[in-house]
Amino acid sequence: MNFRIWNFNKAEIIPSEPDAVSTDAGKVYTGIHSCLIGYLLTINLFTMRILFLLLAIFIATSNFAQYSIEGKVTSKNGEILPGASIILEGTTLGTVSNSEGNFELKNVPEKTYILKASFIGYVTYQKEIQLKTNLKINIELEEDAVLTEEVFVQATRAGRKTPVASSTISKEEIAKNNLGQDIPYLLNTTPSFVSSSDAGAGVGYTNFRIRGTDANRINVTVNGIPLNDSESHGVYWVNMPDFSSSIENLQVQRGVGTSTHGAAAFGATINMQTNALRKDAYAEYSGATGSFNTWKNTVRVGSGLLGDHFSFDARLSKISTDGFIDRAYSDLKSYFVSGGYYAKNTILKLNLFSGSEHTYQAWNGVPSVRLNDDAEGMKEYLDNWLYSEKEYEEMVNSDSRTYNIYTYENETDNYQQDHYQLLFSQQFGEYINFNAALHYTYGRGYYEQYKEDKDFAAYGLENITIGEEVIESTDLVRQKWLDNDFYGATFSLNYLKDKSDFTLGAGWNKYDGRHFGNIIWAQYASNGEKDYEWYRNEGVKTDYNIYAKYNYALTEAINLYADVQYRNILYTIEGIDDDYRDLTLNRDFDFINPKLGIFYQLNSNSKAYASWAIANREPNRSNYTDADSEEEEPTAETLNDFEVGYTFQTSTFTIGANAYYMTYKDQLILTGELNDVGAPIMANVDDSYRTGIEIMAGAQILSNLKWDVNATFSQNKIMNFTEYVDNWDTGEANSYELGTTNIAFSPNVIANSILSYEPIPFFNLSLVSQFVSKQYIDNSSNDDIALDAYFVNNIRASYKIHPSFVKEIEFTLLVNNLLNETYETNAWVYSYIFGGERFKMDGYYPQAGTNFLFGVNIKF
């Protein structure tokens, strides 16, 4: 068993004994009990020191005089408002009113606070209180003249008493980090979250994983409308530059989470709400500049509430950068326009938003032999026909960390995606709310590539004869296109009264994607015409789901939760692929996804929950198109997710833990094998699991000093894994029975820290740190095929001023990778046997050294 300890001198995770997988695959532990032992043993000396320090801080901060705040929340006409949210602003302390409208906050230190109470359909209550003794206060909320937009995400959000591991990030938290980097980088310090950037600096193509789960298994919605691409299941954030400037808030649910629309939530859910109504007119400009010639310019304007019913908002953004990797530039543009009608019981809102991207390709990564200045290894790339003579010379003469194999001037990716959302909400009486949405997304674009010495036959072209010479190949420039439509409707009916909170929801969505390729230039044209099309296929996918959720307050302390979803998917493909394979496919899936949970409010400071959920996921497009025609076709995956959590909080300290056990049936994983045209194959494995514990803590150490930390300790295993390695000598694949191995890209430790200090009013200084332990690049648990652990520190400083000529000016400086850590966050690998030896071809994605972004935000 691979127990691990923290080495403070080397700042890395090291094995205390040889890895069990490499020494005796038959002696590895199995079963849930061994899993729990495994990850508990992973809570090492480093973790214990953090926990003891947090305990010391808690003891210190709890030695102040403490009082209680209790009261009742009603409307102006005396109606009881159960489920109202009550918080002390700037603290971790909050609660909700019970079925009688009563609430209580205990162990609150003596201090001045801003007490806030909110409830859908009512104006938020806000009052400054000076706590010097126990306080009793009755809160009367005034009915809002207009319905608020929280209703659009109410059906898919986890509430305070929903037994789900979740984190909600506010507009203010998003804004303070938004200097042009993509959304995955803005979420990088949330629990179990790891982000990566192809260009190395967070702008351009970025991706992320949560609990080791890749992005095409993570459900993403905007206002409850699916955002994941229906075929790949992924979200390409590069198509939505600066979308974070139009987000009111977002929620990350880890694990299966609550039922939602679109792609299966197979490891996490990200639920975004766009800008809510601002009743006063506004105008804002935000700009940023920094390393790698990075520039960001954003303008936002809004009309405020006109004639008590209408509001209009708009945003225009442009982001550009040269990127850290050679030629990995990005030119990104986007807009967001919204208009709404608001009444006391009605909202009708139209959102239009679009993003276009022009990026130079940095998809291939940097070979490890180039990263390590391995001259012999680079020569093997030439000797084994992996690289041409020209590519080899360029690699040898390049910078080891910024090398990019692509040199053709227009080796770019170009795509635009337009979104249209019509949102409607109607309040019927006191207890029932109805939401509905229509949506349409149009995407189109291509990536362009220069290809040398390609056979005419591979493109359906004829050989040509010049004189007596028969020419069978040509250099060419090709474009691979995707042109697609995605449209549908969603609705939810929400009932909230006394002890019952019930939601009925459904969605119907259809995707039509057209894939085709054009040759736009060739050294020898053969019989091809201008923009010759050599392949075309079309994928059509219809996704229907219906779900019901019920949260019942059994007692004042205990809430029971039940959630069940039925989902049907019809997926067809017609046409040929770029290698002329017939892609004809017709598949039909029916899934039932149940969820059960219990929430227990032990007292005003402590709460606990437990839950169980099932999720099913269909294979994505590439699982089908890249499958070996001679092997068994991929099938759907099933996840059983068990979670328990506990949180203790006071006004100055909070600590919580969430333990999870996620066991998979038929999980699709990379086998190491390639199909007959060189694409990596994913195959189902019978049994695999992820198990771990997430710890979240925060302390208001001083009135101007705050520390927030979170850490995940996990074990992620495949049982009885068989690795396949292509044997170029025999034309077959060698198989290796490896027993229990680690799931690729699943670090055993992820830890984040944010230490914030405010030495003077309006000036904030934060040290933001992240540690990620070693990650295997494939599923073989081979230590030579892994990403090294890394520990990265960033500093963020912000200062606000309030001059007479504008409302506010905020300056922000972000210094990334302060200590110039050399690290990579993502990679790929292909292993093969040639001449009786085993070799590998790979690509790593180096991240930038010390770099900075400086921004200014002006509110008029």
Short mmCIF file of C-alpha atoms in Angstrom, two decimals, residues 123 142 170 172 320 334 397 399 423 458 465 471 503 516 552 585 753-754 764:
data_model
loop_
_atom_site.label_atom_id
_atom_site.label_comp_id
_atom_site.label_asym_id
_atom_site.label_seq_id
_atom_site.Cartn_x
_atom_site.Cartn_y
_atom_site.Cartn_z
CA VAL A 123 -36.79 43.32 -0.66
CA GLU A 142 -41.37 44.30 2.35
CA SER A 170 -20.87 35.43 -5.73
CA GLU A 172 -18.18 40.04 -6.16
CA SER A 320 -6.01 39.31 -26.66
CA SER A 334 -17.82 38.64 -26.97
CA ASN A 397 16.57 24.50 -31.66
CA ASP A 399 13.08 26.74 -26.02
CA LEU A 423 -36.82 33.18 -19.91
CA ALA A 458 -6.44 9.51 -48.38
CA THR A 465 1.23 12.23 -63.97
CA ILE A 471 2.83 11.78 -58.28
CA THR A 503 -40.09 20.84 -7.73
CA PHE A 516 -17.06 18.31 -42.90
CA TYR A 552 -39.57 17.66 3.55
CA LEU A 585 -24.98 4.90 -35.85
CA SER A 753 -5.17 28.49 0.75
CA ILE A 754 -6.27 32.14 0.61
CA ASN A 764 -6.78 44.15 0.28
#
